[in-house]
Amino acid sequence: MLDFDPQQFADNSIRVERILLELVRPDPVQPRRVLPERIHTAFHHNRLTPTQALRELVQLVQVAARQRGRPFSNVLELLPNPESENDDDGEAKLSPEEILLRDLVNLAVTINDDGQVNPITVVDVSEGVTRLYRIETGERRYWAAWLLRDFIPGYTGDGMIPCTIVPLTTSTVFRQAKENSARSGLSAVAMARQAALLLLTVHGYEIPTYAVTNDFYRQALDLRLPRGEAERVYSAMGGIDKRRFSQFKDLLKLSDEAMELADRHQIDERILRHILLLPAQDQAEMVQQVVQLNLTSRQVEAIINEEDGHVEEQGQLPIFAIKLARMIVKDIEKHDPQTLWLAICRIQKDPLLAQAYLKRLAQLALTAANSPLDE
C-alpha cells in the first residue's frame, strides 16, 4: 500500500520561489558533506561566511595544485581543456578537494549557461519577521551558486536561487535519506551518518540545527530499530538489508581522524570493516596507507591478520615475539633495506602489500622504542 500524506497535496503546502542566497543555509547534520570537515565546522559555527568558506576551499586547492605542478589563479582553469592530451592522465592525481572544487565550478558554469533546471529543496524555518530557509536537498547547487556569484568573472545574475519550499511539518530525515540514496557518490562514512540519523529519529531524538561532532552520531551505536520501523529505514537507505545496515552503522566506531580521512577519500566499507579491528590510535594511519598504496580489502585484511595472530597468555611472552626479538638482536647488522624489501616481496607476493607491511613493521619498532624504560 502506498503511503498517503494529505499535507503533500494541500494548497500552498509546497511552492517554488526564487530566494536570496543570503537567506538560505545548508543543513549542518546532512550526512553527505560537501565542504572539507574543517571548513564545514567553521562555517556552521558562523566563523566563516559562504564566500569566506569557498575562499578557504579555493586556497586549499591552490596549495594542493601547486604542489602537483598545476598552479592556477582563476577557478575556471580547473575545468578540463578539450585540446589537452594530459587531462585524462591527471585525473587520478587530483586530490579530493581539487575534484570537489572542479565539480562545483563545472556545475556553476552549467547553471550560468543553461539556468538551474532543478530547484533545491528547502525547509521554511523563518521565525517572526526573520526569513530563513534550511536546505533539505541540493547543497552542491547552493555552493555552485555562491561560486558563480563571487568567484567566476562576468556574473550578471540577481543573487537568488530557485527553491522548492517544504513546510517544516513535512520535513523528515527519511525524505533526505531517500534523496541521498538515489544519488551516486555517497561515501560509506556518510551512509553511517545516515543510518545514525534514521535510528535517532525513530527513537525520538531531537535532531540539532547546528554542527555536531561524531559523538552525536555515535549515540546510535547503542540503539536498535524499534519493531515495525526496519522496513521503512532500510527502504530510505536504498533498500539495503539488516546486515548491510549494521555494517554501515559499525563504521561509527572508527576514530574521528579515520572517519574524516575515509569520508574524504571515499573508502569502501569492505575495507573499513577490517580497519575497525585495529586500536583506535592505529586506524587513521591504516586509512592513509590504503589511500597512498591503493590497497584492496583483501590486502588490508591480510595486513591486519598478520599482526593479530598472537595472544599473550598468563603474562608470558608469545613464542613468535621471542623469535622476532632474537632475530633482530642477532642479525640486524646483516640486513640492508634492499635485501629486506626483496625478501618481503617474495613472501607477500605483492609489492603493495609488502610496502604496507613494512610500514606497519616500522611503526611497531618505533612504538616499542618509545616504551617506558622500567618495563
mmCIF file of C-alpha atoms in Angstrom:
data_model
loop_
_atom_site.group_PDB
_atom_site.id
_atom_site.type_symbol
_atom_site.label_atom_id
_atom_site.label_comp_id
_atom_site.label_asym_id
_atom_site.label_seq_id
_atom_site.Cartn_x
_atom_site.Cartn_y
_atom_site.Cartn_z
ATOM 1 C CA MET A 1 0.000 0.000 0.000
ATOM 2 C CA LEU A 2 1.250 3.478 -0.863
ATOM 3 C CA ASP A 3 1.766 5.925 1.993
ATOM 4 C CA PHE A 4 -0.603 8.867 1.671
ATOM 5 C CA ASP A 5 0.222 12.216 3.172
ATOM 6 C CA PRO A 6 -2.705 14.630 2.657
ATOM 7 C CA GLN A 7 -0.490 17.564 3.534
ATOM 8 C CA GLN A 8 1.595 16.982 0.412
ATOM 9 C CA PHE A 9 -1.485 17.770 -1.679
ATOM 10 C CA ALA A 10 -2.788 20.680 0.361
ATOM 11 C CA ASP A 11 -2.932 24.066 -1.344
ATOM 12 C CA ASN A 12 0.188 26.154 -0.826
ATOM 13 C CA SER A 13 1.895 23.412 1.195
ATOM 14 C CA ILE A 14 4.703 23.181 -1.367
ATOM 15 C CA ARG A 15 5.717 26.079 -3.578
ATOM 16 C CA VAL A 16 8.629 27.182 -5.755
ATOM 17 C CA GLU A 17 10.215 30.600 -5.240
ATOM 18 C CA ARG A 18 13.435 32.416 -6.046
ATOM 19 C CA ILE A 19 15.123 33.238 -2.753
ATOM 20 C CA LEU A 20 18.175 35.349 -1.922
ATOM 21 C CA LEU A 21 21.216 33.175 -1.310
ATOM 22 C CA GLU A 22 21.807 35.005 1.982
ATOM 23 C CA LEU A 23 18.501 33.646 3.324
ATOM 24 C CA VAL A 24 19.394 30.012 2.640
ATOM 25 C CA ARG A 25 21.610 27.817 4.844
ATOM 26 C CA PRO A 26 22.791 24.197 4.421
ATOM 27 C CA ASP A 27 21.710 21.527 6.907
ATOM 28 C CA PRO A 28 24.605 21.147 9.402
ATOM 29 C CA VAL A 29 23.855 17.476 10.113
ATOM 30 C CA GLN A 30 23.381 16.424 6.477
ATOM 31 C CA PRO A 31 25.204 13.055 6.189
ATOM 32 C CA ARG A 32 26.609 13.952 2.762
ATOM 33 C CA ARG A 33 29.348 16.504 3.465
ATOM 34 C CA VAL A 34 30.206 18.919 0.663
ATOM 35 C CA LEU A 35 32.940 21.034 2.246
ATOM 36 C CA PRO A 36 36.046 19.589 3.952
ATOM 37 C CA GLU A 37 35.427 18.902 7.643
ATOM 38 C CA ARG A 38 37.414 21.864 8.997
ATOM 39 C CA ILE A 39 35.667 24.354 6.715
ATOM 40 C CA HIS A 40 32.286 22.695 7.279
ATOM 41 C CA THR A 41 32.625 23.094 11.057
ATOM 42 C CA ALA A 42 33.856 26.701 10.909
ATOM 43 C CA PHE A 43 31.050 27.679 8.547
ATOM 44 C CA HIS A 44 28.297 26.139 10.647
ATOM 45 C CA HIS A 45 29.687 27.769 13.777
ATOM 46 C CA ASN A 46 29.341 31.112 11.954
ATOM 47 C CA ARG A 47 33.076 31.718 11.888
ATOM 48 C CA LEU A 48 33.005 31.868 8.089
ATOM 49 C CA THR A 49 30.541 33.389 5.639
ATOM 50 C CA PRO A 50 29.688 31.378 2.495
ATOM 51 C CA THR A 51 32.151 33.463 0.470
ATOM 52 C CA GLN A 52 34.880 33.020 3.072
ATOM 53 C CA ALA A 53 34.242 29.262 3.229
ATOM 54 C CA LEU A 54 34.647 28.987 -0.534
ATOM 55 C CA ARG A 55 37.769 31.153 -0.426
ATOM 56 C CA GLU A 56 39.233 28.751 2.144
ATOM 57 C CA LEU A 57 38.413 25.858 -0.197
ATOM 58 C CA VAL A 58 39.974 27.622 -3.191
ATOM 59 C CA GLN A 59 43.154 28.388 -1.233
ATOM 60 C CA LEU A 60 43.332 24.779 -0.039
ATOM 61 C CA VAL A 61 43.065 23.548 -3.624
ATOM 62 C CA GLN A 62 45.608 26.094 -4.863
ATOM 63 C CA VAL A 63 48.181 24.725 -2.420
ATOM 64 C CA ALA A 64 47.496 21.133 -3.476
ATOM 65 C CA ALA A 65 47.556 22.030 -7.178
ATOM 66 C CA ARG A 66 50.800 23.993 -6.825
ATOM 67 C CA GLN A 67 52.466 21.024 -5.129
ATOM 68 C CA ARG A 68 51.476 18.875 -8.108
ATOM 69 C CA GLY A 69 52.758 21.395 -10.640
ATOM 70 C CA ARG A 70 49.309 22.664 -11.678
ATOM 71 C CA PRO A 71 49.106 26.211 -10.253
ATOM 72 C CA PHE A 72 46.030 28.277 -11.111
ATOM 73 C CA SER A 73 44.783 31.774 -10.323
ATOM 74 C CA ASN A 74 41.247 31.570 -11.738
ATOM 75 C CA VAL A 75 38.907 28.712 -10.769
ATOM 76 C CA LEU A 76 37.873 28.339 -14.413
ATOM 77 C CA GLU A 77 41.364 26.978 -15.077
ATOM 78 C CA LEU A 78 40.304 23.822 -13.203
ATOM 79 C CA LEU A 79 37.919 22.813 -15.965
ATOM 80 C CA PRO A 80 39.202 20.177 -18.412
ATOM 81 C CA ASN A 81 40.877 21.504 -21.520
ATOM 82 C CA PRO A 82 39.476 19.588 -24.515
ATOM 83 C CA GLU A 83 42.610 20.411 -26.515
ATOM 84 C CA SER A 84 44.969 18.956 -23.904
ATOM 85 C CA GLU A 85 46.080 15.326 -24.135
ATOM 86 C CA ASN A 86 47.131 15.196 -20.462
ATOM 87 C CA ASP A 87 43.785 15.761 -18.737
ATOM 88 C CA ASP A 88 42.923 12.066 -18.520
ATOM 89 C CA ASP A 89 46.329 11.243 -17.050
ATOM 90 C CA GLY A 90 45.993 13.930 -14.397
ATOM 91 C CA GLU A 91 42.576 12.791 -13.211
ATOM 92 C CA ALA A 92 43.922 10.082 -10.912
ATOM 93 C CA LYS A 93 46.366 12.522 -9.301
ATOM 94 C CA LEU A 94 43.752 15.066 -8.234
ATOM 95 C CA SER A 95 43.177 15.447 -4.503
ATOM 96 C CA PRO A 96 39.602 15.088 -3.189
ATOM 97 C CA GLU A 97 39.473 18.865 -2.678
ATOM 98 C CA GLU A 98 40.595 19.502 -6.281
ATOM 99 C CA ILE A 99 37.897 17.165 -7.579
ATOM 100 C CA LEU A 100 35.283 18.860 -5.362
ATOM 101 C CA LEU A 101 36.149 22.380 -6.488
ATOM 102 C CA ARG A 102 36.387 21.373 -10.135
ATOM 103 C CA ASP A 103 32.946 19.749 -9.960
ATOM 104 C CA LEU A 104 31.459 22.838 -8.269
ATOM 105 C CA VAL A 105 32.989 25.096 -10.924
ATOM 106 C CA ASN A 106 31.609 22.864 -13.666
ATOM 107 C CA LEU A 107 28.159 22.966 -12.056
ATOM 108 C CA ALA A 108 28.380 26.752 -11.661
ATOM 109 C CA VAL A 109 29.230 27.202 -15.353
ATOM 110 C CA THR A 110 26.344 24.911 -16.329
ATOM 111 C CA ILE A 111 23.935 26.968 -14.188
ATOM 112 C CA ASN A 112 25.268 30.164 -15.743
ATOM 113 C CA ASP A 113 24.864 28.851 -19.285
ATOM 114 C CA ASP A 114 21.633 26.875 -19.011
ATOM 115 C CA GLY A 115 19.994 28.116 -15.829
ATOM 116 C CA GLN A 116 19.226 25.972 -12.774
ATOM 117 C CA VAL A 117 16.802 23.355 -14.033
ATOM 118 C CA ASN A 118 16.238 21.612 -10.688
ATOM 119 C CA PRO A 119 15.415 23.872 -7.714
ATOM 120 C CA ILE A 120 16.984 22.979 -4.383
ATOM 121 C CA THR A 121 14.581 21.793 -1.698
ATOM 122 C CA VAL A 122 14.421 23.907 1.444
ATOM 123 C CA VAL A 123 12.501 23.938 4.689
ATOM 124 C CA ASP A 124 10.974 27.206 5.873
ATOM 125 C CA VAL A 125 12.463 27.796 9.320
ATOM 126 C CA SER A 126 11.573 31.501 9.478
ATOM 127 C CA GLU A 127 10.858 32.980 12.886
ATOM 128 C CA GLY A 128 8.733 36.116 13.082
ATOM 129 C CA VAL A 129 9.909 38.663 10.534
ATOM 130 C CA THR A 130 13.268 36.913 10.072
ATOM 131 C CA ARG A 131 13.137 34.813 6.926
ATOM 132 C CA LEU A 132 15.398 31.761 6.843
ATOM 133 C CA TYR A 133 15.409 28.536 4.855
ATOM 134 C CA ARG A 134 17.366 25.340 5.562
ATOM 135 C CA ILE A 135 18.445 23.121 2.687
ATOM 136 C CA GLU A 136 16.990 19.646 2.636
ATOM 137 C CA THR A 137 18.443 18.547 -0.715
ATOM 138 C CA GLY A 138 20.668 20.293 -3.249
ATOM 139 C CA GLU A 139 23.574 21.657 -1.188
ATOM 140 C CA ARG A 140 26.027 21.316 -4.090
ATOM 141 C CA ARG A 141 23.825 23.589 -6.220
ATOM 142 C CA TYR A 142 23.814 26.102 -3.354
ATOM 143 C CA TRP A 143 27.620 26.241 -3.203
ATOM 144 C CA ALA A 144 27.838 26.345 -7.004
ATOM 145 C CA ALA A 145 25.519 29.379 -6.975
ATOM 146 C CA TRP A 146 27.784 31.169 -4.472
ATOM 147 C CA LEU A 147 30.833 30.207 -6.514
ATOM 148 C CA LEU A 148 29.203 31.588 -9.654
ATOM 149 C CA ARG A 149 28.290 34.842 -7.925
ATOM 150 C CA ASP A 150 31.577 35.596 -6.177
ATOM 151 C CA PHE A 151 34.361 33.745 -7.982
ATOM 152 C CA ILE A 152 33.529 33.457 -11.674
ATOM 153 C CA PRO A 153 34.016 36.596 -13.815
ATOM 154 C CA GLY A 154 31.106 38.006 -15.790
ATOM 155 C CA TYR A 155 28.295 37.093 -13.389
ATOM 156 C CA THR A 156 25.146 39.088 -14.178
ATOM 157 C CA GLY A 157 22.569 37.279 -12.024
ATOM 158 C CA ASP A 158 20.420 38.622 -9.218
ATOM 159 C CA GLY A 159 21.934 36.620 -6.333
ATOM 160 C CA MET A 160 18.840 34.439 -5.995
ATOM 161 C CA ILE A 161 18.355 30.688 -6.226
ATOM 162 C CA PRO A 162 15.209 28.741 -7.212
ATOM 163 C CA CYS A 163 13.888 26.724 -4.278
ATOM 164 C CA THR A 164 11.095 24.264 -3.665
ATOM 165 C CA ILE A 165 9.851 25.277 -0.217
ATOM 166 C CA VAL A 166 8.574 22.488 2.008
ATOM 167 C CA PRO A 167 6.770 23.340 5.262
ATOM 168 C CA LEU A 168 8.675 22.383 8.389
ATOM 169 C CA THR A 169 5.909 19.967 9.411
ATOM 170 C CA THR A 170 6.560 17.731 6.404
ATOM 171 C CA SER A 171 10.348 17.794 6.570
ATOM 172 C CA THR A 172 11.734 14.418 7.538
ATOM 173 C CA VAL A 173 15.124 12.759 7.797
ATOM 174 C CA PHE A 174 13.567 9.978 5.718
ATOM 175 C CA ARG A 175 12.956 12.196 2.691
ATOM 176 C CA GLN A 176 16.532 13.470 2.857
ATOM 177 C CA ALA A 177 17.815 9.901 3.186
ATOM 178 C CA LYS A 178 15.868 8.770 0.117
ATOM 179 C CA GLU A 179 17.275 11.672 -1.893
ATOM 180 C CA ASN A 180 20.820 10.843 -0.770
ATOM 181 C CA SER A 181 20.372 7.162 -1.586
ATOM 182 C CA ALA A 182 19.032 7.977 -5.045
ATOM 183 C CA ARG A 183 22.218 9.851 -5.939
ATOM 184 C CA SER A 184 25.625 8.322 -6.532
ATOM 185 C CA GLY A 185 28.746 9.188 -4.596
ATOM 186 C CA LEU A 186 27.527 8.773 -1.022
ATOM 187 C CA SER A 187 30.568 7.571 0.937
ATOM 188 C CA ALA A 188 30.499 4.680 3.406
ATOM 189 C CA VAL A 189 31.011 7.122 6.288
ATOM 190 C CA ALA A 190 28.124 9.257 5.013
ATOM 191 C CA MET A 191 25.997 6.100 4.933
ATOM 192 C CA ALA A 192 26.987 5.508 8.564
ATOM 193 C CA ARG A 193 25.846 9.026 9.483
ATOM 194 C CA GLN A 194 22.640 8.448 7.539
ATOM 195 C CA ALA A 195 21.947 5.218 9.414
ATOM 196 C CA ALA A 196 22.560 7.046 12.699
ATOM 197 C CA LEU A 197 20.191 9.901 11.835
ATOM 198 C CA LEU A 198 17.409 7.491 10.904
ATOM 199 C CA LEU A 199 17.899 5.467 14.097
ATOM 200 C CA LEU A 200 17.951 8.580 16.271
ATOM 201 C CA THR A 201 14.848 9.888 14.506
ATOM 202 C CA VAL A 202 12.736 6.759 15.014
ATOM 203 C CA HIS A 203 13.772 6.772 18.683
ATOM 204 C CA GLY A 204 12.507 10.331 19.072
ATOM 205 C CA TYR A 205 15.853 12.104 19.471
ATOM 206 C CA GLU A 206 15.837 15.800 18.611
ATOM 207 C CA ILE A 207 17.968 16.419 15.521
ATOM 208 C CA PRO A 208 20.099 19.548 16.086
ATOM 209 C CA THR A 209 20.112 22.555 13.781
ATOM 210 C CA TYR A 210 23.788 23.242 14.469
ATOM 211 C CA ALA A 211 27.057 21.474 13.631
ATOM 212 C CA VAL A 212 27.669 18.334 15.678
ATOM 213 C CA THR A 213 30.638 16.094 16.409
ATOM 214 C CA ASN A 214 30.823 12.404 15.567
ATOM 215 C CA ASP A 215 29.785 11.630 19.125
ATOM 216 C CA PHE A 216 26.272 12.782 18.253
ATOM 217 C CA TYR A 217 26.004 10.105 15.561
ATOM 218 C CA ARG A 218 27.692 7.529 17.823
ATOM 219 C CA GLN A 219 24.655 7.621 20.129
ATOM 220 C CA ALA A 220 23.055 5.322 17.547
ATOM 221 C CA LEU A 221 25.548 2.544 18.314
ATOM 222 C CA ASP A 222 23.521 1.655 21.429
ATOM 223 C CA LEU A 223 20.163 1.733 19.625
ATOM 224 C CA ARG A 224 18.195 -0.963 17.830
ATOM 225 C CA LEU A 225 15.442 -0.453 15.306
ATOM 226 C CA PRO A 226 12.039 -0.437 17.011
ATOM 227 C CA ARG A 227 9.541 -3.057 15.952
ATOM 228 C CA GLY A 228 7.812 -2.083 12.722
ATOM 229 C CA GLU A 229 10.423 0.518 11.651
ATOM 230 C CA ALA A 230 13.001 -1.699 9.962
ATOM 231 C CA GLU A 231 11.410 -1.812 6.510
ATOM 232 C CA ARG A 232 10.940 1.960 6.386
ATOM 233 C CA VAL A 233 14.540 2.629 7.467
ATOM 234 C CA TYR A 234 16.077 0.082 5.080
ATOM 235 C CA SER A 235 13.996 1.488 2.225
ATOM 236 C CA ALA A 236 15.132 5.053 2.967
ATOM 237 C CA MET A 237 18.740 3.868 2.664
ATOM 238 C CA GLY A 238 18.215 2.468 -0.798
ATOM 239 C CA GLY A 239 16.670 -0.892 0.004
ATOM 240 C CA ILE A 240 19.592 -2.364 1.941
ATOM 241 C CA ASP A 241 19.124 -5.310 4.306
ATOM 242 C CA LYS A 242 19.671 -5.718 8.053
ATOM 243 C CA ARG A 243 23.241 -6.986 7.686
ATOM 244 C CA ARG A 244 24.291 -4.107 5.417
ATOM 245 C CA PHE A 245 22.654 -1.574 7.728
ATOM 246 C CA SER A 246 24.651 -2.944 10.681
ATOM 247 C CA GLN A 247 27.881 -2.866 8.672
ATOM 248 C CA PHE A 248 27.418 0.828 7.901
ATOM 249 C CA LYS A 249 26.399 1.643 11.468
ATOM 250 C CA ASP A 250 29.504 -0.082 12.835
ATOM 251 C CA LEU A 251 31.691 2.453 10.997
ATOM 252 C CA LEU A 252 30.723 4.968 13.684
ATOM 253 C CA LYS A 253 33.244 3.108 15.885
ATOM 254 C CA LEU A 254 36.121 4.488 13.800
ATOM 255 C CA SER A 255 38.246 7.225 15.336
ATOM 256 C CA ASP A 256 37.427 10.805 14.338
ATOM 257 C CA GLU A 257 40.564 11.128 12.213
ATOM 258 C CA ALA A 258 39.960 7.815 10.467
ATOM 259 C CA MET A 259 36.346 8.775 9.742
ATOM 260 C CA GLU A 260 37.360 12.105 8.234
ATOM 261 C CA LEU A 261 40.017 10.524 6.017
ATOM 262 C CA ALA A 262 37.722 7.687 4.944
ATOM 263 C CA ASP A 263 34.934 10.141 4.113
ATOM 264 C CA ARG A 264 37.269 12.478 2.237
ATOM 265 C CA HIS A 265 38.764 9.680 0.134
ATOM 266 C CA GLN A 266 35.543 7.666 -0.305
ATOM 267 C CA ILE A 267 36.997 4.495 1.246
ATOM 268 C CA ASP A 268 34.755 1.474 0.727
ATOM 269 C CA GLU A 269 33.011 -0.136 3.692
ATOM 270 C CA ARG A 270 34.557 -3.525 2.844
ATOM 271 C CA ILE A 271 37.973 -2.013 3.586
ATOM 272 C CA LEU A 272 36.886 -0.071 6.648
ATOM 273 C CA ARG A 273 35.337 -3.110 8.341
ATOM 274 C CA HIS A 274 38.844 -4.601 8.642
ATOM 275 C CA ILE A 275 40.345 -1.340 9.901
ATOM 276 C CA LEU A 276 37.785 -1.411 12.726
ATOM 277 C CA LEU A 277 39.726 -4.338 14.182
ATOM 278 C CA LEU A 278 42.722 -2.085 14.858
ATOM 279 C CA PRO A 279 43.141 0.020 18.004
ATOM 280 C CA ALA A 280 41.661 3.489 17.551
ATOM 281 C CA GLN A 281 45.094 5.136 17.541
ATOM 282 C CA ASP A 282 46.206 2.999 14.556
ATOM 283 C CA GLN A 283 43.121 3.354 12.362
ATOM 284 C CA ALA A 284 43.925 6.706 10.732
ATOM 285 C CA GLU A 285 47.396 5.550 9.708
ATOM 286 C CA MET A 286 45.944 2.429 8.113
ATOM 287 C CA VAL A 287 43.462 4.557 6.159
ATOM 288 C CA GLN A 288 46.397 6.694 4.989
ATOM 289 C CA GLN A 289 48.158 3.577 3.735
ATOM 290 C CA VAL A 290 45.004 2.499 1.917
ATOM 291 C CA VAL A 291 44.920 5.877 0.165
ATOM 292 C CA GLN A 292 48.621 6.072 -0.630
ATOM 293 C CA LEU A 293 49.013 2.475 -1.791
ATOM 294 C CA ASN A 294 45.514 1.937 -3.185
ATOM 295 C CA LEU A 295 45.141 -1.205 -1.071
ATOM 296 C CA THR A 296 42.243 -3.573 -1.639
ATOM 297 C CA SER A 297 40.009 -5.063 1.038
ATOM 298 C CA ARG A 298 41.839 -8.379 0.773
ATOM 299 C CA GLN A 299 45.232 -6.725 1.194
ATOM 300 C CA VAL A 300 44.090 -4.768 4.250
ATOM 301 C CA GLU A 301 42.654 -7.926 5.791
ATOM 302 C CA ALA A 302 45.945 -9.754 5.210
ATOM 303 C CA ILE A 303 48.000 -6.987 6.837
ATOM 304 C CA ILE A 304 45.780 -6.816 9.897
ATOM 305 C CA ASN A 305 45.532 -10.588 10.319
ATOM 306 C CA GLU A 306 49.323 -10.812 10.065
ATOM 307 C CA GLU A 307 49.588 -8.721 13.225
ATOM 308 C CA ASP A 308 46.669 -10.277 15.042
ATOM 309 C CA GLY A 309 47.890 -13.865 15.114
ATOM 310 C CA HIS A 310 49.223 -13.839 18.645
ATOM 311 C CA VAL A 311 47.792 -13.832 22.163
ATOM 312 C CA GLU A 312 49.758 -13.257 25.321
ATOM 313 C CA GLU A 313 48.777 -15.930 27.850
ATOM 314 C CA GLN A 314 49.260 -15.759 31.630
ATOM 315 C CA GLY A 315 51.665 -12.875 31.376
ATOM 316 C CA GLN A 316 54.164 -14.864 29.253
ATOM 317 C CA LEU A 317 55.616 -13.530 26.022
ATOM 318 C CA PRO A 318 54.358 -15.316 22.879
ATOM 319 C CA ILE A 319 56.937 -17.523 21.155
ATOM 320 C CA PHE A 320 56.766 -15.541 17.917
ATOM 321 C CA ALA A 321 57.747 -12.340 19.761
ATOM 322 C CA ILE A 322 60.804 -14.012 21.290
ATOM 323 C CA LYS A 323 61.872 -15.371 17.892
ATOM 324 C CA LEU A 324 61.450 -11.957 16.288
ATOM 325 C CA ALA A 325 63.442 -10.267 19.057
ATOM 326 C CA ARG A 326 66.274 -12.800 18.743
ATOM 327 C CA MET A 327 66.437 -12.292 15.004
ATOM 328 C CA ILE A 328 66.566 -8.521 15.381
ATOM 329 C CA VAL A 329 69.213 -8.543 18.112
ATOM 330 C CA LYS A 330 71.384 -11.200 16.457
ATOM 331 C CA ASP A 331 71.113 -10.383 12.761
ATOM 332 C CA ILE A 332 70.198 -6.707 12.476
ATOM 333 C CA GLU A 333 73.634 -5.802 11.051
ATOM 334 C CA LYS A 334 73.325 -8.434 8.327
ATOM 335 C CA HIS A 335 70.333 -6.810 6.650
ATOM 336 C CA ASP A 336 70.204 -3.916 4.241
ATOM 337 C CA PRO A 337 66.963 -2.177 3.096
ATOM 338 C CA GLN A 338 67.012 -3.542 -0.450
ATOM 339 C CA THR A 339 67.504 -7.148 0.660
ATOM 340 C CA LEU A 340 64.726 -6.824 3.240
ATOM 341 C CA TRP A 341 62.437 -5.329 0.600
ATOM 342 C CA LEU A 342 63.070 -8.165 -1.852
ATOM 343 C CA ALA A 343 62.579 -10.779 0.850
ATOM 344 C CA ILE A 344 59.248 -9.328 1.997
ATOM 345 C CA CYS A 345 58.094 -9.021 -1.626
ATOM 346 C CA ARG A 346 58.882 -12.685 -2.170
ATOM 347 C CA ILE A 347 56.950 -13.724 0.930
ATOM 348 C CA GLN A 348 53.925 -11.474 0.344
ATOM 349 C CA LYS A 349 53.904 -11.934 -3.459
ATOM 350 C CA ASP A 350 52.533 -8.408 -3.838
ATOM 351 C CA PRO A 351 54.682 -5.211 -3.842
ATOM 352 C CA LEU A 352 51.872 -3.030 -2.487
ATOM 353 C CA LEU A 353 51.159 -5.481 0.304
ATOM 354 C CA ALA A 354 54.885 -5.732 1.072
ATOM 355 C CA GLN A 355 55.233 -1.958 1.256
ATOM 356 C CA ALA A 356 52.249 -1.626 3.567
ATOM 357 C CA TYR A 357 53.549 -4.446 5.762
ATOM 358 C CA LEU A 358 56.976 -2.828 6.110
ATOM 359 C CA LYS A 359 55.358 0.447 7.159
ATOM 360 C CA ARG A 360 53.442 -1.382 9.861
ATOM 361 C CA LEU A 361 56.680 -3.073 10.950
ATOM 362 C CA ALA A 362 58.385 0.318 11.153
ATOM 363 C CA GLN A 363 55.564 1.639 13.323
ATOM 364 C CA LEU A 364 55.805 -1.426 15.568
ATOM 365 C CA ALA A 365 59.542 -0.862 16.072
ATOM 366 C CA LEU A 366 59.079 2.859 16.741
ATOM 367 C CA THR A 367 56.337 2.216 19.304
ATOM 368 C CA ALA A 368 58.500 -0.405 21.006
ATOM 369 C CA ALA A 369 61.445 2.016 21.131
ATOM 370 C CA ASN A 370 59.274 4.523 22.998
ATOM 371 C CA SER A 371 58.255 2.044 25.716
ATOM 372 C CA PRO A 372 58.941 3.034 29.360
ATOM 373 C CA LEU A 373 62.472 2.029 30.417
ATOM 374 C CA ASP A 374 61.358 0.311 33.607
ATOM 375 C CA GLU A 375 59.395 -2.401 31.817
#
